[in-house]
Every structure is written in C-alpha cells, then in structure tokens.
Coordinates of C-alpha atoms and ligand atoms in Angstrom, one line a residue:
M24 CA -52.3 135.6 205.2
S25 CA -51.5 134.1 208.5
T26 CA -49.6 136.1 211.1
Y27 CA -46.3 135.9 209.2
F28 CA -45.8 139.7 208.8
N29 CA -47.2 140.7 212.2
Q30 CA -44.7 143.0 214.0
K31 CA -42.1 142.6 211.3
V32 CA -40.2 145.6 210.0
V33 CA -40.6 145.6 206.3
W34 CA -38.7 147.9 203.9
I35 CA -40.4 148.4 200.5
T36 CA -38.8 150.1 197.6
G37 CA -41.1 151.6 194.9
A38 CA -43.7 152.1 197.6
S39 CA -45.1 155.3 195.9
S40 CA -47.4 153.6 193.4
G41 CA -48.7 150.4 191.8
I42 CA -47.6 147.1 193.3
G43 CA -45.4 148.7 196.0
E44 CA -48.3 150.9 197.2
A45 CA -50.6 147.9 197.3
L46 CA -48.1 145.9 199.2
A47 CA -47.8 148.7 201.8
L48 CA -51.5 148.8 202.3
E49 CA -51.8 145.0 202.7
L50 CA -48.8 144.8 205.0
A51 CA -50.2 147.5 207.2
K52 CA -53.4 145.4 207.6
A53 CA -51.2 142.4 208.4
G54 CA -49.6 144.2 211.4
A55 CA -46.2 145.1 209.9
T56 CA -44.1 148.2 210.6
L57 CA -43.3 149.8 207.3
V58 CA -40.4 151.7 205.7
L59 CA -41.5 153.3 202.4
S60 CA -39.0 154.3 199.8
A61 CA -39.1 155.8 196.3
R62 CA -38.1 159.1 194.8
R63 CA -41.4 161.0 195.1
V64 CA -41.8 162.1 198.7
E65 CA -45.3 163.5 198.4
E66 CA -46.6 160.2 196.9
L67 CA -44.9 158.3 199.8
E68 CA -46.6 160.6 202.3
R69 CA -49.9 159.9 200.5
V70 CA -49.3 156.2 200.8
K71 CA -48.3 156.6 204.5
Q72 CA -51.7 158.4 205.2
S73 CA -53.6 155.6 203.3
T74 CA -52.1 152.9 205.5
S75 CA -53.7 154.6 208.6
L76 CA -50.8 153.3 210.7
P77 CA -49.8 155.3 213.8
A78 CA -46.7 157.4 213.2
E79 CA -44.4 155.1 215.2
R80 CA -45.1 152.2 212.8
V81 CA -44.3 153.9 209.5
M82 CA -41.3 155.7 208.2
V83 CA -41.0 157.5 204.9
L84 CA -37.4 157.1 203.6
P85 CA -37.0 158.9 200.3
L86 CA -34.4 157.2 198.1
D87 CA -33.4 157.0 194.5
V88 CA -32.3 153.4 194.4
T89 CA -29.7 154.1 191.8
K90 CA -27.7 156.1 194.3
F91 CA -26.0 153.0 195.4
E92 CA -23.7 154.9 197.7
L93 CA -26.7 155.8 200.0
A94 CA -27.8 152.2 200.5
A95 CA -25.7 151.5 203.7
E96 CA -26.7 154.9 205.2
K97 CA -30.4 154.3 204.6
A98 CA -30.3 150.8 206.1
A99 CA -28.5 152.3 209.2
E100 CA -31.3 154.9 209.5
I101 CA -33.9 152.1 209.7
I102 CA -31.8 150.3 212.3
T103 CA -31.6 153.5 214.4
R104 CA -35.3 154.0 214.2
F105 CA -36.7 150.4 214.5
G106 CA -33.7 148.3 215.6
R107 CA -34.1 145.7 212.9
I108 CA -35.0 144.9 209.3
D109 CA -37.0 141.7 209.0
V110 CA -38.1 141.9 205.4
M111 CA -36.7 143.7 202.3
V112 CA -39.1 144.0 199.4
H113 CA -37.2 144.8 196.2
N114 CA -40.0 146.3 194.1
A115 CA -38.8 149.5 192.5
G116 CA -38.5 149.0 188.8
V117 CA -38.7 150.6 185.4
S118 CA -39.8 148.9 182.1
Q119 CA -38.9 149.5 178.5
R120 CA -40.6 150.0 175.2
S121 CA -38.0 150.2 172.4
Y122 CA -36.3 148.0 169.9
V123 CA -32.7 146.9 170.4
R124 CA -31.6 148.6 167.1
D125 CA -32.9 152.0 168.4
T126 CA -32.0 151.9 172.1
S127 CA -29.0 153.8 173.4
L128 CA -26.6 152.1 175.7
D129 CA -27.4 154.7 178.4
V130 CA -31.0 153.4 178.5
Y131 CA -29.7 149.8 179.1
Q132 CA -27.5 151.1 181.9
R133 CA -30.3 152.9 183.6
I134 CA -32.6 149.9 183.4
M135 CA -30.0 147.6 184.8
D136 CA -29.2 150.1 187.6
V137 CA -32.8 150.4 188.7
D138 CA -34.0 146.9 188.1
F139 CA -30.9 144.9 189.0
F140 CA -27.9 146.7 190.6
S141 CA -30.0 148.6 193.1
T142 CA -31.2 145.3 194.5
V143 CA -27.6 144.1 194.9
A144 CA -26.6 147.4 196.6
L145 CA -29.6 147.3 199.0
T146 CA -29.2 143.6 199.7
K147 CA -25.5 144.1 200.6
A148 CA -26.6 146.9 202.9
V149 CA -29.3 144.9 204.7
L150 CA -27.7 141.5 204.8
P151 CA -25.2 142.1 207.7
Y152 CA -28.2 143.0 209.9
M153 CA -30.2 140.0 208.9
I154 CA -27.2 137.7 209.5
S155 CA -26.7 139.2 213.0
Q156 CA -30.4 138.7 213.7
Q157 CA -30.2 135.2 212.2
N158 CA -33.5 136.0 210.5
G159 CA -34.7 137.8 207.4
H160 CA -36.6 137.6 204.2
F161 CA -35.9 139.1 200.7
I162 CA -39.0 139.4 198.5
V163 CA -37.8 140.2 195.0
I164 CA -40.3 141.5 192.4
S165 CA -39.1 140.0 189.1
S166 CA -41.6 139.4 186.3
V167 CA -42.8 136.9 183.8
A168 CA -40.2 138.9 181.8
G169 CA -37.6 137.4 184.0
K170 CA -38.4 134.0 182.4
V171 CA -39.7 134.9 178.9
G172 CA -38.1 137.5 176.5
T173 CA -40.4 139.6 174.4
P174 CA -39.9 142.3 171.8
M175 CA -39.2 146.0 172.9
R176 CA -38.2 144.9 176.4
S177 CA -34.7 143.6 175.9
G178 CA -33.1 145.6 178.7
Y179 CA -36.0 144.9 181.1
N180 CA -36.0 141.2 180.3
A181 CA -32.2 141.1 180.8
A182 CA -32.4 142.8 184.2
K183 CA -35.3 140.7 185.4
H184 CA -33.5 137.5 184.3
A185 CA -30.4 138.6 186.2
L186 CA -32.4 138.8 189.4
H187 CA -33.1 135.1 189.2
G188 CA -29.4 134.2 189.0
F189 CA -28.4 136.5 191.8
Y190 CA -31.2 135.6 194.2
D191 CA -31.0 131.8 193.6
S192 CA -27.3 132.1 194.6
L193 CA -28.1 134.2 197.7
R194 CA -30.9 131.8 198.8
A195 CA -28.4 129.0 199.0
E196 CA -25.7 131.1 200.7
V197 CA -27.9 132.3 203.5
F198 CA -30.1 129.3 204.2
D199 CA -28.2 128.4 207.3
D200 CA -28.6 132.0 208.6
N201 CA -32.4 131.5 208.5
I202 CA -32.8 134.1 205.7
R203 CA -35.4 133.3 203.1
V204 CA -35.6 134.5 199.5
T205 CA -38.8 134.6 197.5
V206 CA -38.6 135.7 193.9
V207 CA -42.0 136.7 192.4
C208 CA -42.9 136.8 188.7
P209 CA -46.1 138.8 188.1
G210 CA -47.7 138.8 184.7
Y211 CA -49.8 141.8 183.6
I212 CA -50.8 143.9 186.6
K213 CA -52.9 147.1 186.3
T214 CA -50.4 149.8 187.2
N215 CA -48.6 152.7 185.6
V216 CA -45.6 150.5 184.6
S217 CA -46.0 151.1 180.8
L218 CA -46.6 154.8 181.3
N219 CA -43.3 155.0 183.2
A220 CA -41.4 152.7 180.8
L221 CA -38.4 154.1 179.0
D222 CA -38.3 154.6 175.3
S223 CA -35.2 154.3 173.1
Q224 CA -33.7 157.6 174.3
G225 CA -34.7 157.2 177.9
D226 CA -37.9 159.4 177.9
K227 CA -41.1 158.1 179.3
Y228 CA -43.1 156.0 177.0
G229 CA -46.3 157.6 178.4
Q230 CA -48.9 155.1 177.1
M231 CA -51.1 152.7 179.0
D232 CA -50.6 149.3 177.3
A233 CA -53.8 147.3 176.7
N234 CA -52.4 144.3 178.6
Q235 CA -51.8 146.4 181.7
A236 CA -55.1 148.2 181.4
K237 CA -56.9 144.9 181.6
G238 CA -54.4 143.2 184.0
M239 CA -54.8 141.9 187.5
P240 CA -55.6 144.6 190.1
A241 CA -52.6 145.6 192.1
D242 CA -54.2 144.8 195.5
V243 CA -55.0 141.2 194.3
C244 CA -51.4 140.9 193.1
A245 CA -50.1 142.2 196.5
R246 CA -52.1 139.7 198.5
K247 CA -50.8 136.8 196.3
I248 CA -47.2 138.0 196.7
L249 CA -47.5 138.1 200.5
H250 CA -49.2 134.8 200.6
A251 CA -46.4 133.2 198.6
A252 CA -43.8 134.8 200.8
A253 CA -45.5 133.8 204.0
Q254 CA -45.5 130.2 202.7
D255 CA -41.8 130.5 201.9
Q256 CA -42.3 129.8 198.2
K257 CA -38.9 130.2 196.5
E258 CA -40.4 131.3 193.2
A259 CA -44.0 132.4 192.6
F260 CA -45.9 133.1 189.4
I261 CA -48.9 135.5 189.6
G262 CA -51.0 136.5 186.7
G263 CA -53.4 135.4 183.9
L264 CA -53.5 132.2 182.0
T265 CA -51.6 133.6 178.9
E266 CA -48.6 134.7 180.9
M267 CA -48.5 131.4 183.0
A268 CA -48.8 129.4 179.8
A269 CA -45.8 131.3 178.3
V270 CA -43.6 130.4 181.3
Y271 CA -44.4 126.7 181.0
L272 CA -44.0 126.7 177.2
R273 CA -40.7 128.4 177.5
R274 CA -39.5 125.4 179.5
L275 CA -41.4 122.6 177.8
W276 CA -41.7 123.7 174.2
P277 CA -39.4 126.7 173.6
S278 CA -39.5 126.6 169.8
F279 CA -43.3 127.0 169.9
L280 CA -43.1 129.8 172.5
F281 CA -40.5 131.7 170.4
K282 CA -42.8 131.5 167.4
M283 CA -45.7 132.8 169.5
V284 CA -43.6 135.7 170.8
R285 CA -42.5 136.6 167.3
K286 CA -46.1 136.7 166.0
N287 CA -47.6 138.6 168.8
T288 CA -47.7 142.4 168.9
P289 CA -45.2 144.0 171.3
Q290 CA -48.0 145.0 173.8
Ligands
LIG303 P1 -45.1 151.6 188.7 O1 -44.5 152.4 187.6 O2 -46.4 152.0 189.2 O3 -44.1 151.7 190.0 C1 -42.8 151.7 189.9 C2 -42.2 152.1 191.3 O4 -40.8 152.1 191.3 C3 -42.7 153.5 191.7 O5 -43.0 153.5 193.1 C4 -41.4 154.3 191.5 O6 -41.3 155.4 192.4 C5 -40.3 153.3 191.8 N1 -39.0 153.7 191.2 C6 -38.7 153.7 189.8 N2 -37.5 154.1 189.7 C7 -37.0 154.4 190.9 C8 -35.7 154.8 191.4 N3 -34.7 155.2 190.6 N4 -35.6 154.9 192.8 C9 -36.6 154.6 193.6 N5 -37.8 154.1 193.2 C10 -38.0 154.0 191.9 O7 -45.1 150.1 188.3 P2 -45.4 148.7 189.1 O8 -46.0 149.0 190.4 O9 -46.1 147.9 188.1 O10 -43.9 148.1 189.3 C11 -43.4 147.6 190.5 C12 -42.6 146.4 190.2 O11 -43.4 145.4 189.6 C13 -41.5 146.7 189.2 O12 -40.3 146.0 189.6 C14 -42.0 146.0 187.9 O13 -40.9 145.7 187.0 C15 -42.7 144.8 188.5 N6 -43.7 144.2 187.6 C16 -44.8 144.9 187.1 C17 -45.7 144.3 186.3 C18 -46.9 145.0 185.8 O14 -47.6 144.5 184.9 N7 -47.3 146.1 186.3 C19 -45.5 142.9 185.9 C20 -44.3 142.3 186.4 C21 -43.5 142.9 187.2 P3 -40.8 156.9 192.1 O15 -41.2 157.2 190.7 O16 -41.6 157.7 193.2 O17 -39.4 156.9 192.4

C-alpha cells in the first residue's frame, strides 16, 4: 500500500466493527497513528488491543456521531494529544430494511443524521486544522447504494447519495489547500450491517442478509479502500461483478437497471 499512511494521524469513525475495524487493523500495519471512535467503548478497546500498537500510537475516543455539538471538542482532543489530524475516515453508518410506506419520519431523520449530517459536522470540525496544516485527506465510505437506489433502503440510499454531492463540492473547494477527498462505494461486504440496519420503526432488523453473508471479507475491502486513497482516487468502487455492473448500467442503460432492481428481491 506504499508508505502513504506511515506516521499519519488517522481518525476513524465506526471503528468498533466491520469495515472500520478492518481499516484500523490495516492502517496500524501501515504505520499510522490511530484515533478510534464509535459508541461501544468495550469494542473500541478490543480493536485497540488487536492492532498491537503501543499506547502512544492509538487513542480510543468514544463518540456518538449524531451528537454534532461534540464534534469540535473531540477534534480538539485529538489535536491536544497528537498535534494534527492527517486523515479523517467517515465510516460510521447505519442501513435500513423497510418500505417507504411503512417507515416513520423519525427513522429517516436518524439515518440522515448518522450517515450524512455526522460527516458534515465532523468535517467542519476537522477542516480548520487541515487548512492550517495545508494537508489532509477525507476518506468517505459511501456505498453502491450512493449510486443505485434499491427497495427497502430509501433513507440509506438518500443519505449515501447526499455524500457524493457534498464531498464533490468539498474536493473542489479545498484542492488548493492540498486536501484530498476519496469517496468509496463498497458493494456487498461481509459485516453486521444488515443486523444493525433499522426497520420501519427504528428497531434493529437483526437478520444477516444473504448478500452480506457471501460478500467480500472486510479485510480485503479495507485494503482496497486504503489502496484507492493512497492513489488519490476521487471515487472508488469495491465489490463483486453484480454491484459493479449495476453502477455502470445505472449510467449507461438506466431503464434496464430500473427493471432489474424492480424484479430482484430486496436482499
Ligand atoms: P457495521 O454495522 O459492522 O459497522 C457500523 C459501524 O458504525 C459500527 O462501528 C458502529 O459502532 C458505527 N456506528 C453506527 N452508528 C453510530 C453512531 N451513532 N455513532 C458512532 N458510530 C456509529 O457495518 P459496516 O462495517 O458494514 O459499515 C461501515 C460503513 O460501510 C457504513 O457507512 C456502511 O454504510 C458502509 N457500507 C457497508 C457495506 C456492507 O455491505 N457491509 C456496503 C457499502 C457500504 P457502534 O455501534 O459501536 O457505535
């Protein structure tokens, strides 16, 4: 993965499981200093132990990313401890398994808060430090769902689509400050994302979807994400042939794609 992440201070949200955990392990191997955030402290401590990093190179920073008012304070804590923030990985996320007709407005608001507004709040907290450093990198975990809408994921699709608009704007605005933006669209990755997805009333869906169960291992996905970022790819697609085909069909032959989406089962 080159030496791109060596000695960089990297803040990862959603570091307590799945893709975020895998990114932490890969970044530790790549020589990064890590800041691990999520809500479950004991899981963050477990990930910290698994990195085998010395205590001075890893910080557990518990955070519910929907508490937007804490974003600036948390960024300042990192600066106090490490003096800089080189890379911000916006990875925390929650998916959805419910039809529009059944889903309460509260659920849409929660999904937008976790998957979209939290990244805005944290970006605004981190950006002043990156501008003063004249260096930085935002790695944003969107999804194929940020390009292709499918049933039972309307709020999730909307939030992931929103990330592309926001970060395409930011990329252009901060180019002259030597700040990079890589937006990543994974396909089906083998994590607990469907178990943790919200149902129509905001409860956990609690089922492992077949597509996730047979999806790409999280460590493989993490290595591909970091490779794309190190190469300064602006947008990266990571996943199986089906998901990649869907992205291209959405652009080249949308009417066919819409028909396929309609005919396929939600999972
Ligand atoms: P997981 O459910 O395993 O991980 C989700 C992570 O987000 C957890 O670490 C969780 O930590 C954290 N999180 C959720 N809500 C909050 C919150 N309010 N505050 C702080 N952290 C929060 O799923 P994945 O690893 O798969 O998901 C990671 C990212 O990858 C998400 O953005 C997801 O949308 C995206 N993605 C996943 C795909 C897949 O197939 N798995 C495909 C495409 C994109 P905690 O509960 O401890 O707070």
